[in-house]
PDB file of C-alpha atoms in Angstrom:
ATOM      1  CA  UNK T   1     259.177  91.456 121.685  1.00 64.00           C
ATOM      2  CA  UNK T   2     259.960  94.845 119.921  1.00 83.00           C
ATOM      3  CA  UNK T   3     257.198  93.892 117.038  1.00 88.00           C
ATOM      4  CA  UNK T   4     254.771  93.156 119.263  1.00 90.00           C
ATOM      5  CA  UNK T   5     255.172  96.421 120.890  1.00 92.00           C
ATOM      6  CA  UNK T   6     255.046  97.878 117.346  1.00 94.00           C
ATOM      7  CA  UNK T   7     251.678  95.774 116.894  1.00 94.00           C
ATOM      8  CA  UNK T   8     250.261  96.756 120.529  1.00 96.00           C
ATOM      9  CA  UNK T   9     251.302 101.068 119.774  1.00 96.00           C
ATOM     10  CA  UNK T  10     249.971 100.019 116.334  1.00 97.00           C
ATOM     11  CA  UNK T  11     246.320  99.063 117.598  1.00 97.00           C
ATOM     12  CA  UNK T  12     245.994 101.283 120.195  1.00 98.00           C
ATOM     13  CA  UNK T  13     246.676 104.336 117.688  1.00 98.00           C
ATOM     14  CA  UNK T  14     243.853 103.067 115.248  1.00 98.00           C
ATOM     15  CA  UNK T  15     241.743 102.689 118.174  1.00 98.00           C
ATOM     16  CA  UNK T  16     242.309 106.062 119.225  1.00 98.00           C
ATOM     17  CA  UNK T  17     242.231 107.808 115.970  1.00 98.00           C
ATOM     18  CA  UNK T  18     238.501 106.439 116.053  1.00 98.00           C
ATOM     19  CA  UNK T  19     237.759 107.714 119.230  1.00 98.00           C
ATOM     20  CA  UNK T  20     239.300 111.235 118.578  1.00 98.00           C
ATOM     21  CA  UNK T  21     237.027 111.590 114.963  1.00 98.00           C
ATOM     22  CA  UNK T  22     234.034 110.648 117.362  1.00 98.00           C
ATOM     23  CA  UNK T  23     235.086 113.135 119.823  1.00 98.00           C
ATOM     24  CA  UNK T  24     235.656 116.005 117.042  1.00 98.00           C
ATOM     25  CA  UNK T  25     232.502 115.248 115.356  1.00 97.00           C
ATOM     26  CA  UNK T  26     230.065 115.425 118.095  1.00 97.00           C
ATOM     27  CA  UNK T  27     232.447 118.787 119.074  1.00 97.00           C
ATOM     28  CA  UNK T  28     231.703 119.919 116.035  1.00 97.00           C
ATOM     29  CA  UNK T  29     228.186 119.603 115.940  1.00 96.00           C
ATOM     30  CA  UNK T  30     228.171 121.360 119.213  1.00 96.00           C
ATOM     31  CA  UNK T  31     230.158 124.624 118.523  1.00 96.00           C
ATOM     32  CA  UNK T  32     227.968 124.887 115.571  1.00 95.00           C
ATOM     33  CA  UNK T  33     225.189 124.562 117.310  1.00 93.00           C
ATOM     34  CA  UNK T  34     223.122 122.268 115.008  1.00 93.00           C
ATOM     35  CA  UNK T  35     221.814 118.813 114.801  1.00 92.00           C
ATOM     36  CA  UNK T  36     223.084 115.773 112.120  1.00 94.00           C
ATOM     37  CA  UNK T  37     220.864 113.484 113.446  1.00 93.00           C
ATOM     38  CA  UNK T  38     219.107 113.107 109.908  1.00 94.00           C
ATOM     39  CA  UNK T  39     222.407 111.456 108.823  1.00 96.00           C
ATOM     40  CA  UNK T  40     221.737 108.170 111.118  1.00 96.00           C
ATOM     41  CA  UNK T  41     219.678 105.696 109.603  1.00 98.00           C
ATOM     42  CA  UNK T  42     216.087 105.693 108.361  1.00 98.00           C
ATOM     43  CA  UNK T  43     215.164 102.428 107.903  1.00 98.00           C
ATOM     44  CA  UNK T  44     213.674 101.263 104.665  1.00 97.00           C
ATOM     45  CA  UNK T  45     213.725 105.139 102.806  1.00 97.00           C
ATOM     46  CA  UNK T  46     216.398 105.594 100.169  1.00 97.00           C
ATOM     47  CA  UNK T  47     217.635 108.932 102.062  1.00 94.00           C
ATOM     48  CA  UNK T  48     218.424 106.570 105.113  1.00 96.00           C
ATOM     49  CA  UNK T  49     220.840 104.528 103.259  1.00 97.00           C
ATOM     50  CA  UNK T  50     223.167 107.177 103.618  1.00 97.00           C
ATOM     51  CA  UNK T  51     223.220 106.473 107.752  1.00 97.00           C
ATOM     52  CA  UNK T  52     225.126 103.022 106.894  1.00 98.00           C
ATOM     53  CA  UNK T  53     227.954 105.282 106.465  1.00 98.00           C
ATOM     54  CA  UNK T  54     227.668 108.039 108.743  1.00 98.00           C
ATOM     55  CA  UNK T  55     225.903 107.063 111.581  1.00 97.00           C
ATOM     56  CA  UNK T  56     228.489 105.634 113.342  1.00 98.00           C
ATOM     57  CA  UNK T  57     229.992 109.180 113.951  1.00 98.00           C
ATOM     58  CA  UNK T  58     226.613 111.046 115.228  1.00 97.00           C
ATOM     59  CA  UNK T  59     226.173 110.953 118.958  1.00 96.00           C
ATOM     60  CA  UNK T  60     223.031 112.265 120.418  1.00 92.00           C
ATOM     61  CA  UNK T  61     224.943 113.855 123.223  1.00 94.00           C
ATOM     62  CA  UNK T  62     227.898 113.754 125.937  1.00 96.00           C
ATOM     63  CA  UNK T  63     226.556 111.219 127.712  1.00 94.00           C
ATOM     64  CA  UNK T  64     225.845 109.291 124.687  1.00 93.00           C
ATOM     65  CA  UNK T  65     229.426 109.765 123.253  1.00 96.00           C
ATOM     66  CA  UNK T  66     230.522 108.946 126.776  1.00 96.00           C
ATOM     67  CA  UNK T  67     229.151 106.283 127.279  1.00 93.00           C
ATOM     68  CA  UNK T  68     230.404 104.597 123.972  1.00 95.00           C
ATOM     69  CA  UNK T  69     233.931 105.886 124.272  1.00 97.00           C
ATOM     70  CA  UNK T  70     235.950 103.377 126.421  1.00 96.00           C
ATOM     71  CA  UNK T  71     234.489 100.648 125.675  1.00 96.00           C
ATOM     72  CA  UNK T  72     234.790 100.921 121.685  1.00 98.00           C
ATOM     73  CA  UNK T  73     238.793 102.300 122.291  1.00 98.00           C
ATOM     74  CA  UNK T  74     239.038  99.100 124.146  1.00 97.00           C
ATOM     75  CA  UNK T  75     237.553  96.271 121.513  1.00 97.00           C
ATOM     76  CA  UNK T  76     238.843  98.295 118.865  1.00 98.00           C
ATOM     77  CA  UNK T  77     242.206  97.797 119.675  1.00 97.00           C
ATOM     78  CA  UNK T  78     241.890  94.048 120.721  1.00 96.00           C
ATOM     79  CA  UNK T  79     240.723  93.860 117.479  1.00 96.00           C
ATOM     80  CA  UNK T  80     243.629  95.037 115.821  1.00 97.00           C
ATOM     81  CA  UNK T  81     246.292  93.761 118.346  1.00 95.00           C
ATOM     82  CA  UNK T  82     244.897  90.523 118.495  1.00 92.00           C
ATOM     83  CA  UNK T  83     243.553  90.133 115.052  1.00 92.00           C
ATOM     84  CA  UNK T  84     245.568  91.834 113.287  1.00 90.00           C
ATOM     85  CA  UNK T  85     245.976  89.551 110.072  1.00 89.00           C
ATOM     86  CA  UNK T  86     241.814  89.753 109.579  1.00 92.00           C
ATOM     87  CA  UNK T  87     241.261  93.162 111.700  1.00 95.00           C
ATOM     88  CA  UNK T  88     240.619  95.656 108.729  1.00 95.00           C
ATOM     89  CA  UNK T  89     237.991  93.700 107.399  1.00 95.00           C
ATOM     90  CA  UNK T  90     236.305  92.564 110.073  1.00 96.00           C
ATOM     91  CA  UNK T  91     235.680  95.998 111.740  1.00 98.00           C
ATOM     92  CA  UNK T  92     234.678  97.258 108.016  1.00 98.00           C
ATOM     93  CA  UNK T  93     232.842  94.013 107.439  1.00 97.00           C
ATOM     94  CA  UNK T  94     231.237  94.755 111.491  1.00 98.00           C
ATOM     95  CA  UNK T  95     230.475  98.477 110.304  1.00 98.00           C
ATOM     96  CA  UNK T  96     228.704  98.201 107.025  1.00 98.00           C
ATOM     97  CA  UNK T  97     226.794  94.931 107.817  1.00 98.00           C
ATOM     98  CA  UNK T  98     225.778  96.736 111.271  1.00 98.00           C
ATOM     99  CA  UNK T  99     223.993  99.757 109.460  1.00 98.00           C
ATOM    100  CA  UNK T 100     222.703  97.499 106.671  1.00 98.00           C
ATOM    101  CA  UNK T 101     221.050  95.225 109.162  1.00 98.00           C
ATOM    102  CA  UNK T 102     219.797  98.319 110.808  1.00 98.00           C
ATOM    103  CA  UNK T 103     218.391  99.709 107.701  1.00 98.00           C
ATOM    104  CA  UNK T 104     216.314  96.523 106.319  1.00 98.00           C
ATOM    105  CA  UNK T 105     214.998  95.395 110.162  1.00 97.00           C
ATOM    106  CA  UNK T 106     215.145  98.115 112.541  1.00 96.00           C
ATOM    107  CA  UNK T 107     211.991 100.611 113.410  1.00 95.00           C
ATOM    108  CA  UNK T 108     211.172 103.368 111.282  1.00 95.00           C
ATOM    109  CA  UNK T 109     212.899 106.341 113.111  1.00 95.00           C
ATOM    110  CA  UNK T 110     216.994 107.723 112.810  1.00 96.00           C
ATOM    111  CA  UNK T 111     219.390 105.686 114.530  1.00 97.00           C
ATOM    112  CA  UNK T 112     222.390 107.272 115.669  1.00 97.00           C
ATOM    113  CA  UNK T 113     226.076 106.130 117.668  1.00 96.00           C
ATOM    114  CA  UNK T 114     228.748 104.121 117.289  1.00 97.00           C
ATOM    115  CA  UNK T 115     226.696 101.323 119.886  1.00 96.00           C
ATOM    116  CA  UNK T 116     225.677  99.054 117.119  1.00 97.00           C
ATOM    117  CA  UNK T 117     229.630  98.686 115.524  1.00 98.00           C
ATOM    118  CA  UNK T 118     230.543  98.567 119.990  1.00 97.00           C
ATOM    119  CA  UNK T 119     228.309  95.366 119.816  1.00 97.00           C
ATOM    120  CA  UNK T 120     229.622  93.805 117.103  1.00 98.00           C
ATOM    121  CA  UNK T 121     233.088  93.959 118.294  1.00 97.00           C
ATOM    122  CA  UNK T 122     232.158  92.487 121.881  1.00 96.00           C
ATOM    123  CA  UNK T 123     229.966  89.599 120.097  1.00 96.00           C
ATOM    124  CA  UNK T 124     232.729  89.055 117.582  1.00 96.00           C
ATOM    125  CA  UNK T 125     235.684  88.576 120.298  1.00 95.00           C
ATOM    126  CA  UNK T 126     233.086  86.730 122.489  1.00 93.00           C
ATOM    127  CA  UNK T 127     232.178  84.104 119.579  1.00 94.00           C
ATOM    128  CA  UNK T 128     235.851  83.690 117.504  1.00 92.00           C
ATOM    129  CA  UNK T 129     237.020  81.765 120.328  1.00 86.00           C
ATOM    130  CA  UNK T 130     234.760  79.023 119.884  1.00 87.00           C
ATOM    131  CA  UNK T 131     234.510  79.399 115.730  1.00 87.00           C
ATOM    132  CA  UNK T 132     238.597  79.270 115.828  1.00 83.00           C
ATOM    133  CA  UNK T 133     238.967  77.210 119.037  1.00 78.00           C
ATOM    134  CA  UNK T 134     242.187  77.966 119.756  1.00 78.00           C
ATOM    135  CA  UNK T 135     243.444  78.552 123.463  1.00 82.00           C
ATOM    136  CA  UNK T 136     244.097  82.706 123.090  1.00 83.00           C
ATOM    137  CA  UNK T 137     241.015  83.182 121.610  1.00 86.00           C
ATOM    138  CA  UNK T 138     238.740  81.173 123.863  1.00 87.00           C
ATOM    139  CA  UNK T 139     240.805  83.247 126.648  1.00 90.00           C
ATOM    140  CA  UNK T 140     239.838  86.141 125.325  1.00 90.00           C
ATOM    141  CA  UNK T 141     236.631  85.312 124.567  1.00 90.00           C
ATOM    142  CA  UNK T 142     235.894  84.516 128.584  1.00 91.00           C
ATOM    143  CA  UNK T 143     237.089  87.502 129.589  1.00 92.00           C
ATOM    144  CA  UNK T 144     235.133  90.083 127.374  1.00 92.00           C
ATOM    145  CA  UNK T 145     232.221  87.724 128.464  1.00 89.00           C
ATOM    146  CA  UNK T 146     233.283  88.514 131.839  1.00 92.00           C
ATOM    147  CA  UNK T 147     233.621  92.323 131.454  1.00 91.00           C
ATOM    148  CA  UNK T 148     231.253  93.645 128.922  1.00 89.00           C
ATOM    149  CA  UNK T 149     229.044  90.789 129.000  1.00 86.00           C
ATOM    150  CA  UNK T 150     226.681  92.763 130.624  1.00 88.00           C
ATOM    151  CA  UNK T 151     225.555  95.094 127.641  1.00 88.00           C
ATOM    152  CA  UNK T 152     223.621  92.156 126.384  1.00 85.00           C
ATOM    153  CA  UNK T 153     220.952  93.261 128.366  1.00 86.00           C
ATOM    154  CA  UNK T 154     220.999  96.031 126.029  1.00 87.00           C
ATOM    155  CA  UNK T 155     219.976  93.935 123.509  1.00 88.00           C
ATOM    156  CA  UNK T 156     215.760  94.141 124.582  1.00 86.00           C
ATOM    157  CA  UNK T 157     213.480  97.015 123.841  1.00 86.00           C
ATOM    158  CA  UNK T 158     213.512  98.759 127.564  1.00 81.00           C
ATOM    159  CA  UNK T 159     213.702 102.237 126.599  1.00 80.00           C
ATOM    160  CA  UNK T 160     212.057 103.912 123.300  1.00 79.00           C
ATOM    161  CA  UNK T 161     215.008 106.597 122.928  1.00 84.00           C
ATOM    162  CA  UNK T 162     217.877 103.821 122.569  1.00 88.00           C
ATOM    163  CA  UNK T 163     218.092 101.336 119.567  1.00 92.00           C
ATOM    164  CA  UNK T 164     217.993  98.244 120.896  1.00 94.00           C
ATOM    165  CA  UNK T 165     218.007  97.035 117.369  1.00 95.00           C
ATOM    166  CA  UNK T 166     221.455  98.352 116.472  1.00 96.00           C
ATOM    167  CA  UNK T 167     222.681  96.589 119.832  1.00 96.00           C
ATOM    168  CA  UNK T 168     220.936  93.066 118.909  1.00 96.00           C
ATOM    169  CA  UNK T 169     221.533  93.270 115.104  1.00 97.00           C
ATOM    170  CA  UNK T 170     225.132  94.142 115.472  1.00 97.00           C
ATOM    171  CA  UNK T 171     225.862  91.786 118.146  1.00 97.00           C
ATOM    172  CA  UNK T 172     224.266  89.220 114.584  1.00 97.00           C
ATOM    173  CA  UNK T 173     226.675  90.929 112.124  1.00 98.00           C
ATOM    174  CA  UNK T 174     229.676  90.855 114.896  1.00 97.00           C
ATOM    175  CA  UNK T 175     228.663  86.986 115.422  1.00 96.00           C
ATOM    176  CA  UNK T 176     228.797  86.422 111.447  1.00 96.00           C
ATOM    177  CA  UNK T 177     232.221  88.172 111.083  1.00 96.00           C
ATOM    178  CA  UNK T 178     233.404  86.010 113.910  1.00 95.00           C
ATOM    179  CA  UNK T 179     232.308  82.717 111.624  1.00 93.00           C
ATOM    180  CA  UNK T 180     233.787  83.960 108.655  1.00 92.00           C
ATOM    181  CA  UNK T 181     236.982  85.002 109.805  1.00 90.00           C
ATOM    182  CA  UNK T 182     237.029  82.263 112.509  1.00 80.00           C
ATOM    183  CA  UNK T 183     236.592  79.362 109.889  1.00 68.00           C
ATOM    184  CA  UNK T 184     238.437  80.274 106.789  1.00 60.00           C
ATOM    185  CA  UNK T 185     241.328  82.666 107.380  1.00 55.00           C
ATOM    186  CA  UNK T 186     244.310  81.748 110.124  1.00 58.00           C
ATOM    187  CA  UNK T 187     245.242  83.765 112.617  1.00 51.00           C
ATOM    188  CA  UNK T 188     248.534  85.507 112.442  1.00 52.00           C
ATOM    189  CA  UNK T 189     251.254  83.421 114.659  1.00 55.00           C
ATOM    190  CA  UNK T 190     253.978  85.825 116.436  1.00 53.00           C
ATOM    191  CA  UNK T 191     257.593  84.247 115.780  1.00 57.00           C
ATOM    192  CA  UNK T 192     257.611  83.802 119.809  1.00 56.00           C
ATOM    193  CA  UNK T 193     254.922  81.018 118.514  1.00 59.00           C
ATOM    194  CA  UNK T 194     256.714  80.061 115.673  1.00 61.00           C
ATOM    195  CA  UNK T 195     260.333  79.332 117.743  1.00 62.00           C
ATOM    196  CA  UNK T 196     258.568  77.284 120.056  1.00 60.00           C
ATOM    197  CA  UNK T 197     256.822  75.056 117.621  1.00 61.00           C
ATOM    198  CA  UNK T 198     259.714  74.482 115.710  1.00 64.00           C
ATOM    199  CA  UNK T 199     261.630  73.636 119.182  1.00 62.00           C
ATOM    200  CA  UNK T 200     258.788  71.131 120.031  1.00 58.00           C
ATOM    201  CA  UNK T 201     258.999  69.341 116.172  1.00 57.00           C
ATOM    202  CA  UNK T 202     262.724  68.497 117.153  1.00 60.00           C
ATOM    203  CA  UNK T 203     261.764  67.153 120.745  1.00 56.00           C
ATOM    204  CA  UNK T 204     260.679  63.793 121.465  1.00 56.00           C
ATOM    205  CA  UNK T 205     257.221  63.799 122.199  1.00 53.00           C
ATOM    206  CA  UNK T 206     257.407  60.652 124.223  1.00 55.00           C
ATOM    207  CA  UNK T 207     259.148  62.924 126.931  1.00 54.00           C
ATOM    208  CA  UNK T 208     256.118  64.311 128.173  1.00 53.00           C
ATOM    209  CA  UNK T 209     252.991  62.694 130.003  1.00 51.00           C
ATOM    210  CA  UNK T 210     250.670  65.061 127.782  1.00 52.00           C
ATOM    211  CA  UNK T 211     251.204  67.122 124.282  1.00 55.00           C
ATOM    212  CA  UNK T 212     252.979  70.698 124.505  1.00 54.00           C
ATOM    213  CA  UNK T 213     250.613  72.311 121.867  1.00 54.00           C
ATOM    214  CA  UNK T 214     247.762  71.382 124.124  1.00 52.00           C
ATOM    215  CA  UNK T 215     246.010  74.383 124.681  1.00 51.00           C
ATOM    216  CA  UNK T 216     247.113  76.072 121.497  1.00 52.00           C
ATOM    217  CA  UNK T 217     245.935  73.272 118.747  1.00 59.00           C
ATOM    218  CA  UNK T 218     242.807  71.760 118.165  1.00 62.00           C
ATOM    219  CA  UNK T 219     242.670  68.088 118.127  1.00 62.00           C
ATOM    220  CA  UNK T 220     242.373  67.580 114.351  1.00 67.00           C
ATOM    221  CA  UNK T 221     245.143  70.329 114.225  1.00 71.00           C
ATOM    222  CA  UNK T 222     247.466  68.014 116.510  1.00 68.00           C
ATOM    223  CA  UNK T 223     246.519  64.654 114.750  1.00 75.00           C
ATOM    224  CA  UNK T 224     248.239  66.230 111.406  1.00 81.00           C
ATOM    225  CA  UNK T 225     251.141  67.323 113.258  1.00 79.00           C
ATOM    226  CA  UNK T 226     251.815  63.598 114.635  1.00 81.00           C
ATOM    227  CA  UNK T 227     250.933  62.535 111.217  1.00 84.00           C
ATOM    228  CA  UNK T 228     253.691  65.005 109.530  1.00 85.00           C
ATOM    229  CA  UNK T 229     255.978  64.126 112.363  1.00 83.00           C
ATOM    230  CA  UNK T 230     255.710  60.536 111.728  1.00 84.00           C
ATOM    231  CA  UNK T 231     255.931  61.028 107.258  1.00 86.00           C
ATOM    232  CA  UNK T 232     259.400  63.133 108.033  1.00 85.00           C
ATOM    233  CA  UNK T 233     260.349  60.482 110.810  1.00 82.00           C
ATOM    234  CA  UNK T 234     260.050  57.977 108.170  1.00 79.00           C
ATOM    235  CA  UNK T 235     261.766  60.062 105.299  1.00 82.00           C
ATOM    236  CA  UNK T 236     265.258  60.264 107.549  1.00 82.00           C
ATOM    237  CA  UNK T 237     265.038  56.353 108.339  1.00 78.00           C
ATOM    238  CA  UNK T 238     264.906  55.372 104.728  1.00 79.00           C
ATOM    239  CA  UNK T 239     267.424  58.096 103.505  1.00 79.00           C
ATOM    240  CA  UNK T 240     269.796  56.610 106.610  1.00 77.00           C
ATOM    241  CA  UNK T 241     269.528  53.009 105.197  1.00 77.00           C
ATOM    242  CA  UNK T 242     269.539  53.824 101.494  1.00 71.00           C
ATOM    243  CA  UNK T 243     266.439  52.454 100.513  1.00 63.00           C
ATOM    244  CA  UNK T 244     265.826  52.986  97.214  1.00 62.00           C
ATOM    245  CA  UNK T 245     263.122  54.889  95.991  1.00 56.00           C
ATOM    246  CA  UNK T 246     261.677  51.970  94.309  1.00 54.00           C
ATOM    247  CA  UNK T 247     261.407  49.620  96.835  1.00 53.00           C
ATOM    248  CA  UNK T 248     259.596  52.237  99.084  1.00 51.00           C
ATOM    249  CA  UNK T 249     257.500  53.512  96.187  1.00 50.00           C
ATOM    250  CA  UNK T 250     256.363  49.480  95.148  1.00 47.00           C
ATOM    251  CA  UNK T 251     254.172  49.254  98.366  1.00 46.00           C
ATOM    252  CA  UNK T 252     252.747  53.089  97.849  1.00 48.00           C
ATOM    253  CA  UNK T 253     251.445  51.859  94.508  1.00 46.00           C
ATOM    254  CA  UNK T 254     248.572  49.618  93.449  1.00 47.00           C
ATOM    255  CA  UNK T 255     249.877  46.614  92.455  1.00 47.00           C
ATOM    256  CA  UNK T 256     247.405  43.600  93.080  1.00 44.00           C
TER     257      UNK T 256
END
């Protein structure tokens, strides 16, 4: 329980640090009394590339800052809490793909806000339930759906002043992150997890009317447990009648 604290205070200061450099940029820009709105992205012109980078930072104004900042302080740090083993790439992955996107489809005109990176995260949480298909993710997955599914309506040209296309493309490179990370690289297990699966390898699993992992294995991922289950089940009943190696190894082998 203490490390997951650690983890949970963990996320929610990376979240926050984000916020507060959003908040003390757009300050800045303010008590300076200037615009940076040339450092957001200019699709398809070499001096736009530069807005992959830095846009994320430049907020048109209070209401634009405002409107960005709970929401990204929240999927920011479900991100990292939740995702912790694959959360540093993912949000850089999210970030850079976001602007490059951006800066090979969008219209030709500066794009500006942290939105783009905001929809990545909520399409990324939304779709790594059903790429990973575990029961915590799909859970989560439901209830960001539920919450901030919503913005998706932000994803359609409605208003010339907004970028739609850093809403739709991002929720694309939050989608892709979600496949990669979803498919190829495990998520973290907390020892709680780790306890009870090793107390459910040592219990019979003829006990109970339906499997204990249920909702937190696939099927495939069950089927190798029995299967591992069965090999070590076997193992012990030849070591407990001596059979020698052998004899068990003579009907392994190909002998015709």
């Amino acid at each position: 329980m203490d490390q997951e604290k650690k983890y949970f205070w963990r996320a929610v200061r990376i979240s926050g640090l984000v916020i507060i450099l959003l908040w003390f940029v757009h300050i800045a820009q303010v008590l300076m009394g200037v615009s940076w709105g040339d450092w957001g992205v200019y699709p398809r012109h070499l001096a736009g590339l530069k807005g992959i980078l830095t846009s994320f930072w430049i907020h048109g104004d209070f209401g634009h800052l405002i409107s960005n900042t709970t929401a990204l302080f929240v999927m920011t740090g479900m991100i990292f809490y939740f995702y912790r083993p694959v959360a540093w790439r993912s949000f850089v992955g999210m970030y850079l793909l976001t602007g490059m996107l951006v800066w090979v489809f969008a219209r030709e005109s500066y794009h500006i806000g942290a939105s783009g990176v905001l929809y990545a995260e909520v399409a990324f949480v939304a779709w790594i339930g059903i790429f990973k298909g575990d029961f915590r993710s799909i859970v989560l997955s439901l209830l960001v759906l539920m919450v901030y599914g919503g913005m998706f309506a932000g994803i359609v040209p409605t208003d010339t002043k907004v970028s739609w296309e850093s809403h739709l493309l991002g929720s694309f490179a939050g989608i892709y992150m979600a496949y990669i990370v979803g498919e190829v690289i495990p998520i973290e297990k907390s020892k709680e997890q780790e306890a009870r699966e090793r107390l459910m390898a040592s219990e019979d699993p003829e006990k109970f009317l339906f499997p204990r992992n249920i909702f937190e294995m696939t099927k495939e991922e069950r089927a190798i447990e029995e299967q591992r289950r069965r090999e070590e089940a076997h193992r012990r009943w030849l070591e407990a009648n001596q059979v020698p190696p052998s004899q068990n190894d003579f009907w392994r082998s190909d002998h015709t």
